[in-house]
mmCIF file of C-alpha atoms and ligand atoms in Angstrom:
data_model
loop_
_atom_site.group_PDB
_atom_site.id
_atom_site.type_symbol
_atom_site.label_atom_id
_atom_site.label_comp_id
_atom_site.label_asym_id
_atom_site.label_seq_id
_atom_site.Cartn_x
_atom_site.Cartn_y
_atom_site.Cartn_z
ATOM 1 C CA MET G 1 0.000 0.000 0.000
ATOM 2 C CA ILE G 2 1.287 3.468 -0.911
ATOM 3 C CA ASP G 3 -0.276 5.711 1.698
ATOM 4 C CA LEU G 4 -0.666 9.265 0.362
ATOM 5 C CA ARG G 5 -3.466 10.369 2.680
ATOM 6 C CA SER G 6 -1.235 12.680 4.692
ATOM 7 C CA ASP G 7 2.329 13.293 5.809
ATOM 8 C CA THR G 8 1.104 12.404 9.302
ATOM 9 C CA VAL G 9 1.002 8.682 8.447
ATOM 10 C CA THR G 10 4.777 8.187 8.656
ATOM 11 C CA LYS G 11 6.116 5.616 11.110
ATOM 12 C CA PRO G 12 9.156 6.369 13.260
ATOM 13 C CA SER G 13 12.351 4.804 11.873
ATOM 14 C CA ARG G 14 14.405 2.349 13.899
ATOM 15 C CA ALA G 15 16.954 5.092 14.686
ATOM 16 C CA MET G 16 14.218 7.473 15.828
ATOM 17 C CA ARG G 17 12.722 4.734 18.017
ATOM 18 C CA GLN G 18 16.156 4.218 19.563
ATOM 19 C CA ALA G 19 16.447 7.957 20.329
ATOM 20 C CA ILE G 20 12.990 7.792 21.908
ATOM 21 C CA ALA G 21 13.946 4.744 23.979
ATOM 22 C CA ASP G 22 17.116 6.462 25.213
ATOM 23 C CA ALA G 23 15.420 9.766 26.123
ATOM 24 C CA VAL G 24 16.196 11.223 29.528
ATOM 25 C CA VAL G 25 12.865 12.353 30.956
ATOM 26 C CA GLY G 26 11.377 14.299 33.861
ATOM 27 C CA ASP G 27 8.006 15.855 34.609
ATOM 28 C CA ASP G 28 7.263 18.487 31.969
ATOM 29 C CA VAL G 29 4.534 20.074 34.101
ATOM 30 C CA TYR G 30 7.207 20.882 36.699
ATOM 31 C CA GLY G 31 9.488 22.076 33.896
ATOM 32 C CA ASP G 32 12.133 19.461 34.630
ATOM 33 C CA ASP G 33 12.013 17.209 31.609
ATOM 34 C CA PRO G 34 15.492 17.827 30.123
ATOM 35 C CA THR G 35 14.599 16.520 26.676
ATOM 36 C CA VAL G 36 11.512 18.735 26.427
ATOM 37 C CA ASN G 37 13.589 21.681 27.605
ATOM 38 C CA GLU G 38 16.256 20.939 25.007
ATOM 39 C CA LEU G 39 13.619 20.708 22.281
ATOM 40 C CA GLU G 40 12.046 24.007 23.333
ATOM 41 C CA ARG G 41 15.447 25.747 23.297
ATOM 42 C CA THR G 42 16.318 24.223 19.921
ATOM 43 C CA VAL G 43 13.034 25.257 18.318
ATOM 44 C CA ALA G 44 13.193 28.790 19.718
ATOM 45 C CA ALA G 45 16.723 29.205 18.343
ATOM 46 C CA LEU G 46 15.784 27.802 14.917
ATOM 47 C CA LEU G 47 12.799 30.119 14.650
ATOM 48 C CA GLY G 48 14.636 33.169 15.997
ATOM 49 C CA LYS G 49 12.367 33.477 19.039
ATOM 50 C CA GLU G 50 13.096 33.790 22.772
ATOM 51 C CA ASP G 51 11.169 30.740 23.914
ATOM 52 C CA ALA G 52 8.963 27.863 22.771
ATOM 53 C CA VAL G 53 6.504 25.510 24.442
ATOM 54 C CA PHE G 54 6.161 21.850 23.425
ATOM 55 C CA VAL G 55 2.551 20.685 22.995
ATOM 56 C CA PRO G 56 0.914 17.465 21.765
ATOM 57 C CA THR G 57 -0.652 18.724 18.522
ATOM 58 C CA GLY G 58 -0.696 21.532 15.999
ATOM 59 C CA THR G 59 -4.348 22.109 16.727
ATOM 60 C CA MET G 60 -3.599 22.653 20.405
ATOM 61 C CA SER G 61 -0.717 24.945 19.492
ATOM 62 C CA ASN G 62 -2.960 27.116 17.287
ATOM 63 C CA GLN G 63 -5.733 27.099 19.882
ATOM 64 C CA ILE G 64 -3.335 28.138 22.638
ATOM 65 C CA ALA G 65 -2.066 30.934 20.382
ATOM 66 C CA LEU G 66 -5.607 32.212 19.793
ATOM 67 C CA ARG G 67 -6.357 32.194 23.514
ATOM 68 C CA THR G 68 -2.996 33.749 24.400
ATOM 69 C CA HIS G 69 -3.428 36.714 22.056
ATOM 70 C CA THR G 70 -7.124 37.470 22.508
ATOM 71 C CA GLU G 71 -9.962 37.988 24.968
ATOM 72 C CA PRO G 72 -13.477 36.620 24.453
ATOM 73 C CA GLY G 73 -15.397 38.797 22.002
ATOM 74 C CA ASP G 74 -12.317 39.728 19.979
ATOM 75 C CA THR G 75 -12.117 39.191 16.227
ATOM 76 C CA VAL G 76 -9.316 37.348 14.451
ATOM 77 C CA VAL G 77 -8.516 38.020 10.771
ATOM 78 C CA LEU G 78 -7.318 35.073 8.675
ATOM 79 C CA HIS G 79 -7.745 33.338 5.334
ATOM 80 C CA GLU G 80 -11.083 31.648 4.716
ATOM 81 C CA GLU G 81 -9.373 28.322 4.018
ATOM 82 C CA ALA G 82 -7.054 28.416 7.031
ATOM 83 C CA HIS G 83 -6.709 25.231 9.074
ATOM 84 C CA ILE G 84 -8.010 27.227 12.055
ATOM 85 C CA VAL G 85 -11.182 28.005 10.094
ATOM 86 C CA ARG G 86 -11.786 24.685 8.380
ATOM 87 C CA HIS G 87 -10.344 21.927 10.502
ATOM 88 C CA GLU G 88 -10.322 22.999 14.142
ATOM 89 C CA LEU G 89 -14.035 22.351 14.660
ATOM 90 C CA GLY G 90 -15.099 25.763 15.884
ATOM 91 C CA GLY G 91 -12.349 25.624 18.498
ATOM 92 C CA ALA G 92 -11.710 29.371 18.145
ATOM 93 C CA ALA G 93 -15.254 30.090 19.363
ATOM 94 C CA HIS G 94 -15.302 27.230 21.847
ATOM 95 C CA ASN G 95 -11.934 27.812 23.522
ATOM 96 C CA SER G 96 -11.374 31.533 23.075
ATOM 97 C CA GLY G 97 -14.816 33.025 22.367
ATOM 98 C CA VAL G 98 -13.527 34.835 19.302
ATOM 99 C CA THR G 99 -15.104 35.411 15.907
ATOM 100 C CA LEU G 100 -13.199 34.850 12.682
ATOM 101 C CA ALA G 101 -13.115 37.523 9.956
ATOM 102 C CA GLN G 102 -12.246 35.514 6.868
ATOM 103 C CA LEU G 103 -10.407 36.883 3.838
ATOM 104 C CA ALA G 104 -10.252 35.347 0.366
ATOM 105 C CA GLY G 105 -7.151 35.264 -1.783
ATOM 106 C CA PRO G 106 -5.124 33.033 -4.080
ATOM 107 C CA TYR G 107 -3.139 30.150 -2.604
ATOM 108 C CA GLY G 108 -4.025 30.904 1.014
ATOM 109 C CA SER G 109 -2.737 34.462 0.861
ATOM 110 C CA PHE G 110 -4.276 37.894 1.287
ATOM 111 C CA THR G 111 -2.949 41.410 0.936
ATOM 112 C CA ALA G 112 -2.152 44.225 3.319
ATOM 113 C CA ASP G 113 -4.995 46.217 1.734
ATOM 114 C CA GLN G 114 -7.469 43.417 2.500
ATOM 115 C CA LEU G 115 -6.238 43.330 6.077
ATOM 116 C CA ARG G 116 -6.605 47.098 6.388
ATOM 117 C CA ALA G 117 -10.103 46.980 4.881
ATOM 118 C CA SER G 118 -11.174 44.338 7.412
ATOM 119 C CA ILE G 119 -10.429 46.651 10.333
ATOM 120 C CA PRO G 120 -13.302 48.873 11.500
ATOM 121 C CA ASN G 121 -12.990 52.566 10.836
ATOM 122 C CA PRO G 122 -14.490 54.405 13.809
ATOM 123 C CA SER G 123 -15.633 58.009 13.526
ATOM 124 C CA ALA G 124 -17.187 60.586 15.819
ATOM 125 C CA ALA G 125 -20.630 59.358 14.769
ATOM 126 C CA LEU G 126 -19.697 55.661 15.043
ATOM 127 C CA PRO G 127 -17.135 55.298 17.836
ATOM 128 C CA SER G 128 -14.883 52.265 18.270
ATOM 129 C CA HIS G 129 -17.038 50.656 20.951
ATOM 130 C CA MET G 130 -19.633 49.991 18.225
ATOM 131 C CA PHE G 131 -17.277 47.736 16.232
ATOM 132 C CA ASP G 132 -15.763 44.276 16.656
ATOM 133 C CA PRO G 133 -12.352 44.627 18.278
ATOM 134 C CA VAL G 134 -9.887 43.051 15.838
ATOM 135 C CA THR G 135 -6.798 42.050 17.802
ATOM 136 C CA LEU G 136 -5.065 39.243 15.928
ATOM 137 C CA VAL G 137 -4.158 38.252 12.371
ATOM 138 C CA CYS G 138 -3.134 34.680 11.486
ATOM 139 C CA LEU G 139 -1.247 33.452 8.432
ATOM 140 C CA GLU G 140 -0.567 29.828 7.381
ATOM 141 C CA ASN G 141 2.690 28.811 5.639
ATOM 142 C CA THR G 142 2.664 26.441 3.828
ATOM 143 C CA HIS G 143 -1.050 26.687 3.228
ATOM 144 C CA ASN G 144 -2.542 23.219 3.479
ATOM 145 C CA ASP G 145 -5.936 23.567 1.780
ATOM 146 C CA SER G 146 -4.462 25.649 -1.048
ATOM 147 C CA GLY G 147 -2.068 22.864 -2.024
ATOM 148 C CA GLY G 148 0.869 23.331 0.329
ATOM 149 C CA THR G 149 1.607 26.752 -1.128
ATOM 150 C CA VAL G 150 4.291 29.104 0.135
ATOM 151 C CA TRP G 151 3.645 32.729 1.060
ATOM 152 C CA ASP G 152 5.523 35.305 -1.034
ATOM 153 C CA LEU G 153 8.008 36.935 1.356
ATOM 154 C CA ASP G 154 7.334 40.523 0.233
ATOM 155 C CA GLN G 155 3.566 40.088 0.475
ATOM 156 C CA MET G 156 3.923 38.518 3.920
ATOM 157 C CA GLN G 157 6.129 41.398 5.025
ATOM 158 C CA SER G 158 3.618 43.992 3.852
ATOM 159 C CA VAL G 159 0.832 42.184 5.777
ATOM 160 C CA LEU G 160 3.078 42.116 8.867
ATOM 161 C CA ASP G 161 3.972 45.810 8.488
ATOM 162 C CA THR G 162 0.285 46.678 8.256
ATOM 163 C CA ALA G 163 -0.523 44.508 11.275
ATOM 164 C CA ALA G 164 2.159 46.348 13.265
ATOM 165 C CA GLU G 165 0.805 49.702 12.134
ATOM 166 C CA LEU G 166 -2.708 48.658 13.197
ATOM 167 C CA ASP G 167 -1.399 47.352 16.528
ATOM 168 C CA LEU G 168 -2.536 43.783 15.846
ATOM 169 C CA ARG G 169 -0.907 40.665 17.271
ATOM 170 C CA THR G 170 0.288 38.134 14.685
ATOM 171 C CA HIS G 171 0.334 34.325 14.652
ATOM 172 C CA LEU G 172 1.844 32.052 12.004
ATOM 173 C CA ASP G 173 0.474 28.530 11.605
ATOM 174 C CA GLY G 174 3.677 26.958 10.345
ATOM 175 C CA ALA G 175 2.630 23.329 10.695
ATOM 176 C CA ARG G 176 4.673 22.779 7.522
ATOM 177 C CA LEU G 177 7.030 25.748 7.844
ATOM 178 C CA TRP G 178 9.925 23.307 7.318
ATOM 179 C CA ASN G 179 8.540 22.660 3.832
ATOM 180 C CA ALA G 180 8.154 26.388 3.143
ATOM 181 C CA ALA G 181 11.795 26.952 4.115
ATOM 182 C CA ALA G 182 13.008 24.018 2.015
ATOM 183 C CA ALA G 183 10.949 25.019 -1.044
ATOM 184 C CA SER G 184 11.841 28.702 -0.984
ATOM 185 C CA GLY G 185 15.431 28.320 0.198
ATOM 186 C CA THR G 186 14.626 30.831 2.949
ATOM 187 C CA ASP G 187 15.980 30.693 6.469
ATOM 188 C CA LEU G 188 13.376 29.643 9.039
ATOM 189 C CA ALA G 189 14.040 32.763 11.101
ATOM 190 C CA ASP G 190 13.347 34.949 8.048
ATOM 191 C CA LEU G 191 9.969 33.230 7.606
ATOM 192 C CA THR G 192 9.040 33.871 11.239
ATOM 193 C CA ALA G 193 10.446 37.385 11.749
ATOM 194 C CA GLY G 194 7.716 39.801 12.775
ATOM 195 C CA PHE G 195 5.302 37.151 14.058
ATOM 196 C CA ASP G 196 4.422 37.214 17.746
ATOM 197 C CA THR G 197 3.904 33.445 17.766
ATOM 198 C CA VAL G 198 4.645 30.560 15.417
ATOM 199 C CA ASN G 199 3.220 27.030 15.479
ATOM 200 C CA VAL G 200 5.411 24.277 14.032
ATOM 201 C CA CYS G 201 4.684 20.530 13.832
ATOM 202 C CA PHE G 202 7.141 17.645 14.094
ATOM 203 C CA SER G 203 4.631 14.930 13.229
ATOM 204 C CA LYS G 204 4.078 15.875 9.581
ATOM 205 C CA GLY G 205 6.847 15.966 6.983
ATOM 206 C CA LEU G 206 9.532 15.576 9.652
ATOM 207 C CA GLY G 207 8.253 12.134 10.582
ATOM 208 C CA ALA G 208 8.092 12.332 14.397
ATOM 209 C CA PRO G 209 5.185 10.409 15.912
ATOM 210 C CA VAL G 210 3.720 13.271 17.966
ATOM 211 C CA GLY G 211 4.280 16.898 18.791
ATOM 212 C CA SER G 212 4.188 20.574 17.925
ATOM 213 C CA ALA G 213 5.622 23.727 19.436
ATOM 214 C CA LEU G 214 4.530 27.314 19.848
ATOM 215 C CA ALA G 215 7.371 29.836 19.756
ATOM 216 C CA GLY G 216 7.446 33.538 20.588
ATOM 217 C CA ASP G 217 8.833 36.079 23.027
ATOM 218 C CA ALA G 218 9.347 35.003 26.635
ATOM 219 C CA ALA G 219 6.317 36.830 28.061
ATOM 220 C CA THR G 220 3.951 35.501 25.400
ATOM 221 C CA ILE G 221 5.169 31.917 25.803
ATOM 222 C CA SER G 222 4.897 32.198 29.571
ATOM 223 C CA ARG G 223 1.210 33.125 29.105
ATOM 224 C CA ALA G 224 0.858 30.303 26.539
ATOM 225 C CA ARG G 225 2.129 27.781 29.128
ATOM 226 C CA ARG G 226 -0.833 28.678 31.302
ATOM 227 C CA PHE G 227 -3.272 27.864 28.486
ATOM 228 C CA LYS G 228 -1.375 24.674 27.626
ATOM 229 C CA GLN G 229 -2.128 23.522 31.167
ATOM 230 C CA ILE G 230 -5.754 24.711 31.028
ATOM 231 C CA PHE G 231 -6.302 22.895 27.718
ATOM 232 C CA GLY G 232 -5.012 19.670 29.295
ATOM 233 C CA GLY G 233 -1.647 19.721 27.551
ATOM 234 C CA GLY G 234 0.531 19.033 30.604
ATOM 235 C CA PHE G 235 1.920 15.752 29.352
ATOM 236 C CA ARG G 236 4.403 14.787 32.074
ATOM 237 C CA GLN G 237 7.271 12.559 30.772
ATOM 238 C CA ALA G 238 6.889 14.142 27.354
ATOM 239 C CA GLY G 239 10.632 13.837 26.777
ATOM 240 C CA ILE G 240 9.793 10.474 25.195
ATOM 241 C CA LEU G 241 8.040 12.447 22.456
ATOM 242 C CA ALA G 242 10.443 15.392 22.444
ATOM 243 C CA ALA G 243 13.266 12.948 21.662
ATOM 244 C CA GLY G 244 11.459 11.948 18.458
ATOM 245 C CA ALA G 245 11.000 15.619 17.553
ATOM 246 C CA LEU G 246 14.673 16.423 18.210
ATOM 247 C CA PHE G 247 15.720 13.446 16.083
ATOM 248 C CA ALA G 248 13.386 14.635 13.320
ATOM 249 C CA LEU G 249 14.772 18.173 13.385
ATOM 250 C CA GLU G 250 18.301 16.906 13.147
ATOM 251 C CA HIS G 251 17.874 14.189 10.536
ATOM 252 C CA ASN G 252 14.748 14.779 8.477
ATOM 253 C CA ARG G 253 14.685 18.414 7.385
ATOM 254 C CA GLU G 254 17.171 18.259 4.523
ATOM 255 C CA ARG G 255 15.338 15.442 2.778
ATOM 256 C CA LEU G 256 12.068 17.413 2.484
ATOM 257 C CA THR G 257 13.057 18.544 -1.002
ATOM 258 C CA ASP G 258 12.816 14.859 -2.064
ATOM 259 C CA ASP G 259 9.129 14.931 -1.094
ATOM 260 C CA HIS G 260 8.669 18.126 -3.091
ATOM 261 C CA LEU G 261 10.289 16.551 -6.162
ATOM 262 C CA ASN G 262 8.131 13.422 -5.801
ATOM 263 C CA ALA G 263 4.987 15.535 -5.428
ATOM 264 C CA ARG G 264 5.857 17.615 -8.468
ATOM 265 C CA ALA G 265 6.621 14.541 -10.596
ATOM 266 C CA PHE G 266 3.332 12.944 -9.509
ATOM 267 C CA ALA G 267 1.394 16.153 -10.266
ATOM 268 C CA GLU G 268 2.921 16.509 -13.732
ATOM 269 C CA SER G 269 2.383 12.840 -14.534
ATOM 270 C CA ILE G 270 -1.320 12.659 -13.599
ATOM 271 C CA ASN G 271 -1.936 16.010 -15.275
ATOM 272 C CA GLU G 272 -1.171 14.220 -18.573
ATOM 273 C CA SER G 273 -4.559 12.515 -18.285
ATOM 274 C CA GLU G 274 -7.372 14.454 -19.926
ATOM 275 C CA LEU G 275 -9.639 13.239 -17.107
ATOM 276 C CA ILE G 276 -7.562 14.900 -14.394
ATOM 277 C CA THR G 277 -6.757 18.543 -13.733
ATOM 278 C CA VAL G 278 -3.933 19.709 -11.517
ATOM 279 C CA ASP G 279 -3.176 23.353 -10.852
ATOM 280 C CA LEU G 280 0.556 22.923 -11.273
ATOM 281 C CA ASP G 281 1.180 26.396 -9.833
ATOM 282 C CA SER G 282 -0.101 25.099 -6.506
ATOM 283 C CA ALA G 283 2.154 22.022 -6.481
ATOM 284 C CA GLN G 284 4.977 23.845 -4.706
ATOM 285 C CA THR G 285 5.796 21.497 -1.834
ATOM 286 C CA ASN G 286 4.626 18.028 -0.751
ATOM 287 C CA LEU G 287 0.836 18.302 -1.214
ATOM 288 C CA VAL G 288 -0.986 17.690 -4.494
ATOM 289 C CA TYR G 289 -4.695 18.412 -4.904
ATOM 290 C CA PHE G 290 -6.249 17.293 -8.175
ATOM 291 C CA GLU G 291 -9.661 17.476 -9.768
ATOM 292 C CA ALA G 292 -11.415 14.429 -11.242
ATOM 293 C CA ASP G 293 -15.082 13.488 -11.504
ATOM 294 C CA GLY G 294 -16.398 11.105 -8.874
ATOM 295 C CA ALA G 295 -13.606 11.643 -6.351
ATOM 296 C CA ASP G 296 -15.009 9.152 -3.829
ATOM 297 C CA GLU G 297 -15.272 6.383 -6.412
ATOM 298 C CA LEU G 298 -11.867 7.175 -7.892
ATOM 299 C CA ALA G 299 -10.207 7.175 -4.460
ATOM 300 C CA ALA G 300 -11.870 3.818 -3.721
ATOM 301 C CA GLU G 301 -10.653 2.396 -7.045
ATOM 302 C CA CYS G 302 -7.104 3.630 -6.346
ATOM 303 C CA LEU G 303 -7.269 2.125 -2.865
ATOM 304 C CA ALA G 304 -8.262 -1.234 -4.384
ATOM 305 C CA ARG G 305 -5.161 -0.894 -6.592
ATOM 306 C CA GLY G 306 -2.879 -0.093 -3.640
ATOM 307 C CA VAL G 307 -2.801 3.711 -3.465
ATOM 308 C CA SER G 308 -4.539 5.403 -0.563
ATOM 309 C CA MET G 309 -5.546 9.069 -0.942
ATOM 310 C CA LEU G 310 -8.188 11.358 0.522
ATOM 311 C CA ALA G 311 -11.244 12.483 -1.445
ATOM 312 C CA VAL G 312 -11.632 15.956 0.061
ATOM 313 C CA GLY G 313 -14.498 17.157 -2.152
ATOM 314 C CA PRO G 314 -16.926 15.749 -4.721
ATOM 315 C CA ALA G 315 -14.312 16.188 -7.453
ATOM 316 C CA THR G 316 -11.132 16.789 -5.462
ATOM 317 C CA ILE G 317 -8.524 14.333 -4.197
ATOM 318 C CA ARG G 318 -5.467 15.055 -2.075
ATOM 319 C CA ALA G 319 -2.194 13.149 -2.316
ATOM 320 C CA VAL G 320 0.615 13.909 0.134
ATOM 321 C CA PHE G 321 4.268 12.939 -0.251
ATOM 322 C CA HIS G 322 6.417 12.108 2.743
ATOM 323 C CA MET G 323 9.453 10.198 3.951
ATOM 324 C CA ASP G 324 7.785 6.793 3.692
ATOM 325 C CA VAL G 325 7.171 7.239 -0.076
ATOM 326 C CA THR G 326 10.056 6.700 -2.512
ATOM 327 C CA ALA G 327 10.414 8.284 -5.963
ATOM 328 C CA ASP G 328 9.518 4.928 -7.549
ATOM 329 C CA GLU G 329 6.400 4.666 -5.392
ATOM 330 C CA ALA G 330 5.404 8.210 -6.366
ATOM 331 C CA SER G 331 5.778 7.271 -10.012
ATOM 332 C CA ASN G 332 3.830 4.009 -9.537
ATOM 333 C CA ALA G 333 1.115 5.926 -7.686
ATOM 334 C CA ALA G 334 0.750 8.317 -10.637
ATOM 335 C CA ASP G 335 0.423 5.367 -13.046
ATOM 336 C CA THR G 336 -2.173 3.797 -10.753
ATOM 337 C CA VAL G 337 -4.233 6.996 -10.628
ATOM 338 C CA LYS G 338 -4.131 7.342 -14.411
ATOM 339 C CA SER G 339 -5.161 3.732 -15.026
ATOM 340 C CA ALA G 340 -7.891 3.924 -12.368
ATOM 341 C CA VAL G 341 -9.388 7.074 -13.881
ATOM 342 C CA GLU G 342 -9.359 5.405 -17.328
ATOM 343 C CA ALA G 343 -11.050 2.305 -15.892
ATOM 344 C CA GLN G 344 -13.659 4.532 -14.276
ATOM 345 C CA ARG G 345 -14.348 6.169 -17.639
ATOM 346 C CA LEU G 346 -14.776 2.794 -19.355
ATOM 347 C CA THR G 347 -17.148 1.570 -16.620
ATOM 348 C CA SER G 348 -19.246 4.716 -16.716
ATOM 349 C CA GLY G 349 -19.240 4.586 -20.522
ATOM 350 C CA SER G 350 -18.311 8.241 -20.847
HETATM 351 C C1 PLP B 1 -1.787 23.928 8.498
HETATM 352 C C2 PLP B 1 -2.095 23.036 9.641
HETATM 353 N N1 PLP B 1 -2.186 23.552 10.870
HETATM 354 C C3 PLP B 1 -2.450 22.793 11.940
HETATM 355 C C4 PLP B 1 -2.645 21.439 11.816
HETATM 356 C C5 PLP B 1 -3.021 20.623 13.015
HETATM 357 O O1 PLP B 1 -2.048 19.705 13.394
HETATM 358 P P1 PLP B 1 -2.458 18.417 14.274
HETATM 359 O O2 PLP B 1 -2.991 17.414 13.327
HETATM 360 O O3 PLP B 1 -1.154 18.019 14.904
HETATM 361 O O4 PLP B 1 -3.460 18.864 15.289
HETATM 362 C C6 PLP B 1 -2.568 20.852 10.546
HETATM 363 C C7 PLP B 1 -2.793 19.395 10.381
HETATM 364 O O5 PLP B 1 -2.707 18.847 9.324
HETATM 365 C C8 PLP B 1 -2.298 21.672 9.432
HETATM 366 O O6 PLP B 1 -2.241 21.176 8.195
#
């Protein structure tokens, strides 16, 4: 089976399991798990931030960020297809009592002008207490639902400059920031500069079994630690997991470009079929979204032929490339998709 459902399906390698087995641990809630502390220091340094807090999941990391930066009743500006909007199950309202002002834009991006236009403009007749208080703007890089796309650095900077001018806090959902750095050849710290907090995940392309971190300045991360505890994230001998994350950071970042090459080759290959459409401009990192009629049926047919993918819409399928998929498997997967879509056409008689 070639499992392309997500980059979260990777299994820890033997060497990673050994690092996990050898981890020196303590009680993270008391702050004395040395491996967690080492991971937090390492991540903060990589991202150019003062501190970081290790948490179980990217969702918890984003949710802690929302709660850390806002008060109930605040409004958060972000892209309409952000993970926080689409896949965190109303957590922003549930956990933080905030509303989400959603912006549209190509490939998960929006402009500084859109951000400015989303901020209320009080006047003498309509004073500020009559408007939603916008306090936070969130960006996502790479942008999952847009195809793993990378934010343009200049556009991101102009959004950040405008956020600073408007006195807004800023959060970056960098679940796959490692991929953005690898694809754009940009230093991680340059991708995070100007953000108050950054979420990164170790359990996606990097191949660790569990874990994410939220990085930022010391005061913000100190406040975030409080919400980690409130949200039930005090996970005791978490050094077992931090060891996997440290191993992943050290050994699995450089190879991410292999996943990008495999994804690109797969995208170009299936795009040869007249029954499949791929927006090749979106195939920038390790995610490939493609359009084909009858996505559920096609995904089922591919599964029967040994390739597992997610039908994410009536005519949309997602395939994700990761460390447990070789270049040959990526090529075989593309051939399987093309033959399955042909077989589907013959069966339906179209
Ligand atoms: C962009 C983005 N943010 C956050 C998350 C949440 O991560 P987790 O699955 O660890 O909760 C994901 C998961 O795929 C994601 O793609």
